[in-house]
CSV table of C-alpha atoms and ligand atoms in Angstrom, one decimal:
chain,number,residue,atom,x,y,z
V,1,UNK,CA,-38.1,96.1,272.1
V,2,UNK,CA,-41.3,97.0,270.3
V,3,UNK,CA,-42.1,94.9,267.3
V,4,UNK,CA,-41.9,96.8,264.0
V,5,UNK,CA,-45.4,95.4,263.4
V,6,UNK,CA,-46.7,96.9,266.7
V,7,UNK,CA,-45.1,100.2,265.9
V,8,UNK,CA,-46.8,100.3,262.5
V,9,UNK,CA,-50.3,98.8,263.1
V,10,UNK,CA,-52.9,98.3,265.7
V,11,UNK,CA,-55.4,95.5,265.1
V,12,UNK,CA,-58.7,95.0,266.7
V,13,UNK,CA,-58.7,92.3,269.4
V,14,UNK,CA,-54.9,92.0,269.4
V,15,UNK,CA,-52.4,93.3,272.0
V,16,UNK,CA,-48.7,93.1,271.8
V,17,UNK,CA,-46.9,92.9,275.1
V,18,UNK,CA,-43.2,93.3,275.1
V,19,UNK,CA,-41.2,90.9,277.3
V,20,UNK,CA,-37.5,90.4,277.9
V,21,UNK,CA,-36.3,89.8,274.3
V,22,UNK,CA,-39.6,88.7,272.8
V,23,UNK,CA,-43.3,89.6,272.7
V,24,UNK,CA,-46.5,88.0,273.8
V,25,UNK,CA,-49.4,88.4,271.4
V,26,UNK,CA,-52.7,88.5,273.3
V,27,UNK,CA,-55.7,87.7,271.1
V,28,UNK,CA,-59.3,88.3,272.3
V,29,UNK,CA,-62.1,87.9,269.8
V,30,UNK,CA,-65.7,86.8,269.9
V,31,UNK,CA,-64.8,83.1,269.7
V,32,UNK,CA,-61.7,82.7,272.0
V,33,UNK,CA,-58.7,84.1,273.8
V,34,UNK,CA,-55.2,83.0,272.8
V,35,UNK,CA,-51.6,83.9,273.7
V,36,UNK,CA,-48.7,83.4,271.3
V,37,UNK,CA,-45.0,83.9,272.2
V,38,UNK,CA,-42.7,85.2,269.5
V,39,UNK,CA,-40.1,83.2,271.4
V,40,UNK,CA,-40.2,79.9,269.5
V,41,UNK,CA,-43.3,81.0,267.6
V,42,UNK,CA,-45.2,79.1,270.3
V,43,UNK,CA,-49.0,79.3,270.9
V,44,UNK,CA,-49.2,79.1,274.8
V,45,UNK,CA,-52.9,79.3,275.4
V,46,UNK,CA,-56.2,78.8,273.5
V,47,UNK,CA,-59.4,79.3,275.5
V,48,UNK,CA,-62.6,79.0,273.5
V,49,UNK,CA,-65.6,80.9,275.0
V,50,UNK,CA,-67.1,78.7,277.8
V,51,UNK,CA,-64.2,76.3,277.6
V,52,UNK,CA,-61.1,75.6,279.7
V,53,UNK,CA,-57.6,76.2,278.2
V,54,UNK,CA,-56.8,73.7,275.6
V,55,UNK,CA,-53.1,74.0,276.2
V,56,UNK,CA,-50.8,73.4,279.2
V,57,UNK,CA,-47.7,75.5,280.1
V,58,UNK,CA,-45.5,74.5,283.0
V,59,UNK,CA,-45.5,76.7,286.1
V,60,UNK,CA,-41.7,76.5,286.0
V,61,UNK,CA,-41.3,77.2,282.3
V,62,UNK,CA,-38.3,79.3,281.3
V,63,UNK,CA,-38.8,82.4,279.2
V,64,UNK,CA,-35.3,83.7,278.9
V,65,UNK,CA,-34.5,81.9,275.6
V,66,UNK,CA,-32.0,79.5,277.3
V,67,UNK,CA,-34.4,76.7,276.6
V,68,UNK,CA,-37.7,76.3,274.8
V,69,UNK,CA,-40.8,77.4,276.7
V,70,UNK,CA,-42.2,74.1,278.3
V,71,UNK,CA,-45.7,73.8,277.1
V,72,UNK,CA,-48.1,75.2,274.6
V,73,UNK,CA,-47.2,74.2,271.0
V,74,UNK,CA,-43.4,74.1,270.5
V,75,UNK,CA,-42.4,73.8,266.8
V,76,UNK,CA,-40.0,71.0,266.1
V,77,UNK,CA,-38.1,71.8,262.9
V,78,UNK,CA,-36.0,71.1,260.8
V,79,UNK,CA,-35.6,67.8,262.8
V,80,UNK,CA,-37.7,65.9,265.3
V,81,UNK,CA,-36.0,64.2,268.2
V,82,UNK,CA,-32.3,64.1,268.8
V,83,UNK,CA,-30.0,65.9,266.3
V,84,UNK,CA,-27.8,63.8,264.1
V,85,UNK,CA,-24.8,65.9,265.1
V,86,UNK,CA,-23.8,66.0,268.8
V,87,UNK,CA,-24.2,69.4,270.4
V,88,UNK,CA,-27.2,70.5,268.4
V,89,UNK,CA,-30.6,71.0,270.1
V,90,UNK,CA,-33.2,68.2,270.3
V,91,UNK,CA,-36.2,69.0,268.1
V,92,UNK,CA,-34.4,71.5,265.9
V,93,UNK,CA,-33.5,75.1,266.6
V,94,UNK,CA,-36.6,77.2,265.7
V,95,UNK,CA,-38.0,76.6,269.2
V,96,UNK,CA,-35.2,78.7,270.5
V,97,UNK,CA,-35.5,81.5,268.0
V,98,UNK,CA,-37.5,84.7,268.3
V,99,UNK,CA,-39.9,84.8,265.3
V,100,UNK,CA,-41.2,88.0,263.7
V,101,UNK,CA,-44.8,89.1,263.2
V,102,UNK,CA,-45.4,89.4,259.5
V,103,UNK,CA,-49.1,89.9,259.5
V,104,UNK,CA,-51.9,90.3,262.1
V,105,UNK,CA,-55.5,90.5,261.0
V,106,UNK,CA,-59.0,90.5,262.5
V,107,UNK,CA,-61.2,88.9,259.9
V,108,UNK,CA,-64.8,89.8,259.1
V,109,UNK,CA,-65.7,86.3,260.4
V,110,UNK,CA,-64.6,87.5,263.8
V,111,UNK,CA,-61.6,85.2,263.7
V,112,UNK,CA,-58.0,86.4,264.2
V,113,UNK,CA,-55.1,85.4,261.9
V,114,UNK,CA,-51.5,85.9,262.8
V,115,UNK,CA,-48.6,85.1,260.5
V,116,UNK,CA,-45.2,84.6,262.1
V,117,UNK,CA,-41.9,84.2,260.2
V,118,UNK,CA,-38.5,82.6,261.0
V,119,UNK,CA,-35.7,82.7,258.5
V,120,UNK,CA,-32.2,81.2,258.1
V,121,UNK,CA,-29.3,83.2,259.4
V,122,UNK,CA,-25.7,82.8,260.3
V,123,UNK,CA,-26.5,80.9,263.5
V,124,UNK,CA,-28.9,78.5,261.8
V,125,UNK,CA,-26.6,77.9,258.8
V,126,UNK,CA,-23.9,76.9,261.3
V,127,UNK,CA,-26.2,74.2,262.6
V,128,UNK,CA,-28.0,73.2,259.3
V,129,UNK,CA,-26.4,74.5,256.1
V,130,UNK,CA,-29.6,75.3,254.2
V,131,UNK,CA,-31.3,78.7,253.5
V,132,UNK,CA,-35.0,78.5,254.5
V,133,UNK,CA,-38.1,80.6,255.2
V,134,UNK,CA,-40.5,79.2,257.8
V,135,UNK,CA,-43.9,80.7,258.3
V,136,UNK,CA,-46.5,79.8,261.0
V,137,UNK,CA,-50.1,80.9,260.4
V,138,UNK,CA,-52.2,80.8,263.6
V,139,UNK,CA,-56.0,81.1,263.2
V,140,UNK,CA,-58.0,81.7,266.3
V,141,UNK,CA,-61.7,81.1,266.1
V,142,UNK,CA,-64.0,78.4,267.5
V,143,UNK,CA,-61.1,76.1,266.8
V,144,UNK,CA,-57.3,76.7,266.7
V,145,UNK,CA,-55.6,76.1,263.4
V,146,UNK,CA,-51.9,76.1,262.9
V,147,UNK,CA,-50.2,75.9,259.5
V,148,UNK,CA,-46.4,75.6,259.1
V,149,UNK,CA,-45.1,76.6,255.7
V,150,UNK,CA,-41.5,75.4,254.9
V,151,UNK,CA,-39.8,77.1,251.9
V,152,UNK,CA,-36.6,75.5,250.7
V,153,UNK,CA,-34.6,78.5,249.3
V,154,UNK,CA,-31.7,76.3,248.1
V,155,UNK,CA,-31.0,74.8,244.7
V,156,UNK,CA,-30.9,71.3,246.2
V,157,UNK,CA,-33.4,68.9,247.7
V,158,UNK,CA,-33.5,68.8,251.5
V,159,UNK,CA,-35.0,66.4,254.0
V,160,UNK,CA,-36.8,67.6,257.1
V,161,UNK,CA,-38.7,66.1,260.0
V,162,UNK,CA,-41.2,68.3,261.8
V,163,UNK,CA,-44.0,68.4,264.4
V,164,UNK,CA,-46.3,70.5,266.5
V,165,UNK,CA,-45.2,69.2,269.9
V,166,UNK,CA,-48.5,70.1,271.6
V,167,UNK,CA,-49.0,70.0,275.3
V,168,UNK,CA,-52.8,69.5,275.8
V,169,UNK,CA,-54.2,70.4,279.3
V,170,UNK,CA,-56.1,67.3,280.5
V,171,UNK,CA,-57.8,66.6,283.8
V,172,UNK,CA,-56.1,63.2,284.2
V,173,UNK,CA,-53.7,61.5,281.7
V,174,UNK,CA,-53.8,58.2,283.5
V,175,UNK,CA,-55.9,55.8,281.5
V,176,UNK,CA,-56.8,58.5,278.9
V,177,UNK,CA,-58.2,57.1,275.6
V,178,UNK,CA,-56.5,58.3,272.5
V,179,UNK,CA,-58.4,57.4,269.3
V,180,UNK,CA,-57.4,57.3,265.7
V,181,UNK,CA,-54.0,55.7,266.0
V,182,UNK,CA,-55.3,52.3,265.2
V,183,UNK,CA,-53.6,50.7,262.1
V,184,UNK,CA,-50.5,52.9,262.3
V,185,UNK,CA,-46.9,51.6,262.8
V,186,UNK,CA,-46.1,51.9,266.5
V,187,UNK,CA,-42.5,52.4,267.8
V,188,UNK,CA,-42.2,52.4,271.6
V,189,UNK,CA,-39.3,54.7,272.3
V,190,UNK,CA,-39.1,53.6,276.0
V,191,UNK,CA,-38.1,50.1,274.9
V,192,UNK,CA,-34.6,49.8,273.5
V,193,UNK,CA,-34.7,48.5,269.9
V,194,UNK,CA,-38.4,47.8,270.2
V,195,UNK,CA,-39.7,46.3,266.9
V,196,UNK,CA,-42.2,48.3,264.8
V,197,UNK,CA,-45.7,46.9,265.4
V,198,UNK,CA,-49.0,47.6,263.9
V,199,UNK,CA,-51.2,49.5,266.4
V,200,UNK,CA,-54.1,47.1,266.7
V,201,UNK,CA,-56.3,48.8,269.3
V,202,UNK,CA,-57.2,52.2,270.6
V,203,UNK,CA,-54.3,53.7,272.6
V,204,UNK,CA,-54.8,54.1,276.4
V,205,UNK,CA,-52.3,56.4,277.9
V,206,UNK,CA,-50.6,55.0,281.0
V,207,UNK,CA,-47.6,57.2,281.7
V,208,UNK,CA,-44.7,57.0,281.2
V,209,UNK,CA,-45.2,56.8,277.5
V,210,UNK,CA,-43.1,57.9,274.6
V,211,UNK,CA,-44.5,56.4,271.4
V,212,UNK,CA,-44.2,57.2,267.7
V,213,UNK,CA,-47.0,56.3,265.3
V,214,UNK,CA,-45.9,56.3,261.7
V,215,UNK,CA,-48.1,56.0,258.5
V,216,UNK,CA,-50.8,57.8,260.5
V,217,UNK,CA,-52.7,60.5,258.6
V,218,UNK,CA,-56.2,60.5,260.0
V,219,UNK,CA,-58.0,62.4,262.7
V,220,UNK,CA,-56.8,61.8,266.3
V,221,UNK,CA,-58.7,62.6,269.5
V,222,UNK,CA,-58.1,62.6,273.2
V,223,UNK,CA,-60.9,61.7,275.5
V,224,UNK,CA,-60.4,64.2,278.3
V,225,UNK,CA,-63.1,62.5,280.4
V,226,UNK,CA,-62.9,64.4,283.7
V,227,UNK,CA,-63.1,67.7,281.7
V,228,UNK,CA,-66.2,66.2,279.9
V,229,UNK,CA,-64.6,66.9,276.6
V,230,UNK,CA,-63.0,65.3,273.6
V,231,UNK,CA,-60.1,67.1,272.0
V,232,UNK,CA,-60.1,66.6,268.2
V,233,UNK,CA,-56.9,66.8,266.1
V,234,UNK,CA,-57.5,67.1,262.3
V,235,UNK,CA,-54.3,67.0,260.4
V,236,UNK,CA,-53.1,67.9,256.8
V,237,UNK,CA,-49.9,66.6,255.3
V,238,UNK,CA,-49.0,64.9,258.5
V,239,UNK,CA,-48.0,61.2,258.4
V,240,UNK,CA,-46.9,60.8,262.0
V,241,UNK,CA,-48.2,61.2,265.5
V,242,UNK,CA,-46.3,61.0,268.8
V,243,UNK,CA,-47.7,60.5,272.3
V,244,UNK,CA,-45.7,61.5,275.2
V,245,UNK,CA,-46.0,61.9,279.0
V,246,UNK,CA,-43.0,61.4,281.2
V,247,UNK,CA,-44.9,59.9,284.2
V,248,UNK,CA,-43.8,60.2,287.8
V,249,UNK,CA,-40.2,59.0,287.4
V,250,UNK,CA,-38.9,60.4,284.1
V,251,UNK,CA,-40.5,63.8,285.0
V,252,UNK,CA,-37.9,64.2,287.8
V,253,UNK,CA,-35.3,64.7,285.0
V,254,UNK,CA,-37.1,67.8,283.8
V,255,UNK,CA,-36.2,71.0,285.8
V,256,UNK,CA,-39.0,72.9,284.1
V,257,UNK,CA,-41.8,70.4,285.0
V,258,UNK,CA,-42.9,70.1,288.6
V,259,UNK,CA,-42.7,66.5,289.9
V,260,UNK,CA,-46.5,66.2,290.1
V,261,UNK,CA,-47.2,68.2,286.9
V,262,UNK,CA,-47.1,65.1,284.6
V,263,UNK,CA,-50.6,64.6,285.8
V,264,UNK,CA,-51.8,67.8,284.1
V,265,UNK,CA,-50.9,67.3,280.4
V,266,UNK,CA,-50.7,64.9,277.5
V,267,UNK,CA,-48.5,65.6,274.5
V,268,UNK,CA,-50.1,64.4,271.2
V,269,UNK,CA,-47.8,65.6,268.5
V,270,UNK,CA,-48.6,65.9,264.8
V,271,UNK,CA,-46.0,66.0,262.1
V,272,UNK,CA,-43.6,64.0,259.9
V,273,UNK,CA,-41.0,62.2,262.0
V,274,UNK,CA,-38.4,59.4,261.6
V,275,UNK,CA,-39.1,57.4,258.5
V,276,UNK,CA,-41.9,59.8,257.6
V,277,UNK,CA,-39.4,62.5,256.7
V,278,UNK,CA,-40.3,65.0,254.0
V,279,UNK,CA,-38.0,65.6,251.0
V,280,UNK,CA,-38.4,69.1,249.6
V,281,UNK,CA,-37.1,69.6,246.1
V,282,UNK,CA,-35.1,72.7,245.3
V,283,UNK,CA,-37.1,75.9,245.7
V,284,UNK,CA,-40.2,74.0,246.8
V,285,UNK,CA,-42.6,74.7,249.6
V,286,UNK,CA,-44.3,72.2,252.0
V,287,UNK,CA,-47.2,72.7,254.3
V,288,UNK,CA,-48.1,71.0,257.6
V,289,UNK,CA,-51.4,71.9,259.3
V,290,UNK,CA,-53.5,70.9,262.3
V,291,UNK,CA,-56.9,72.0,263.5
V,292,UNK,CA,-57.7,71.6,267.2
V,293,UNK,CA,-61.3,71.6,268.3
V,294,UNK,CA,-63.3,70.5,271.3
V,295,UNK,CA,-66.6,68.7,271.6
V,296,UNK,CA,-68.5,67.9,274.8
V,297,UNK,CA,-68.7,64.2,275.8
J,1,LIG,O1,-41.9,64.0,271.8
J,1,LIG,C1,-41.4,63.2,272.8
J,1,LIG,C2,-40.0,63.7,273.1
J,1,LIG,O2,-39.2,63.5,272.1
J,1,LIG,C3,-39.6,62.9,274.4
J,1,LIG,O3,-38.7,61.9,274.1
J,1,LIG,C4,-39.1,64.0,275.3
J,1,LIG,O4,-37.7,64.2,275.1
J,1,LIG,C5,-40.0,65.2,274.9
J,1,LIG,O5,-40.1,65.1,273.5
J,1,LIG,C6,-39.6,66.5,275.4
J,1,LIG,O6,-38.4,66.9,274.7
J,1,LIG,P1,-37.8,68.4,275.0
J,1,LIG,O7,-36.6,68.6,274.1
J,1,LIG,O8,-38.9,69.4,274.8
J,1,LIG,O9,-37.5,68.4,276.5
C-alpha cells in the first residue's frame, strides 16, 4: 500500500517504507534521525546527532493494529485514560487509526516537517458522535517538536482530553528526578480515592508510579543521570502532566512490555487530562504542543 503522498512526491531526507497496513516515515537530516509510524501517528524514534535515542519502544510492541504500538509518542485523543463508555479503548481511538501524510517538507533550515492527518469516519462516529479533523505536525531538528491541532467540525461545543503519552528512553528510572511539577495538583492514581494534594517538592520517580499533575503548565525535565543528560519538555496549551512507570509488578500485566523492560523508560506525558479538559466551541480549533530537547548534565 503505497501512500498517495509517496506516489506523488519525493522529499530530500525522507524515506517512506510500506509496512503491513501502514507506513514508516524515516527522516534523516543534518540535525537528527527520526521514525514516524502512520499507525497511530506515532513518533517512534528521535536521535539527535551525537545523542542516544530520546524515545523507547518495547521489543515486544505489536504493529498489526490490534493494539497501539507500545512506546514512542502515542497520541491520546479525544479522551485520556479510561473511556466513559464500557467497551471503548483507553486513551481514545486515534492511537489505533492509520493516519495519512498530508505534507512532508525539508526546510531550508535543514529541519524536516511532516504533517499527518486523522479524520472522523463511520467507525469513530460510532465511538464518539462528533465530526473532527486532527492534524499532527512533527518537526525534526536539533529538538523534536510535536503540535496537535484539533478542529471541531460540529455546530456544538465539545469537550476533549488529550496527551502526548511519551515513552522516554532513560538509563535508570529508579530514583530519577523530574523537575517542574512543583506547585501543581497531584493525584496519585495508584491509591484509591487519593485526595488531591499540592506537589510541594521535586518529584523523584520510584516505580511503580502513576500520577497526574493538574494545573501544570511550565517546563518539565527528566534528569537522565546515567545517560549524562537532562531531557527538557517545553509545553504550549498544556495544563497537565502525567508520570507513569509500571514497576516490576504491574509490568507483568503488559504482554507488550518485557518483565525487565520497566527499567528502560519513563513516561512523562503532556496534555490536558481529567479536570483540565478542553472545551472547543463549535467550529473552533485548539492546539497542543511540546518541544523535546536534551542538554548535557
Ligand atoms: O498514562 C498512564 C496510564 O494511563 C497508566 O494508567 C497505564 O494504563 C498507561 O497509561 C498505559 O496505558 P495503555 O492503554 O497504553 O496500556
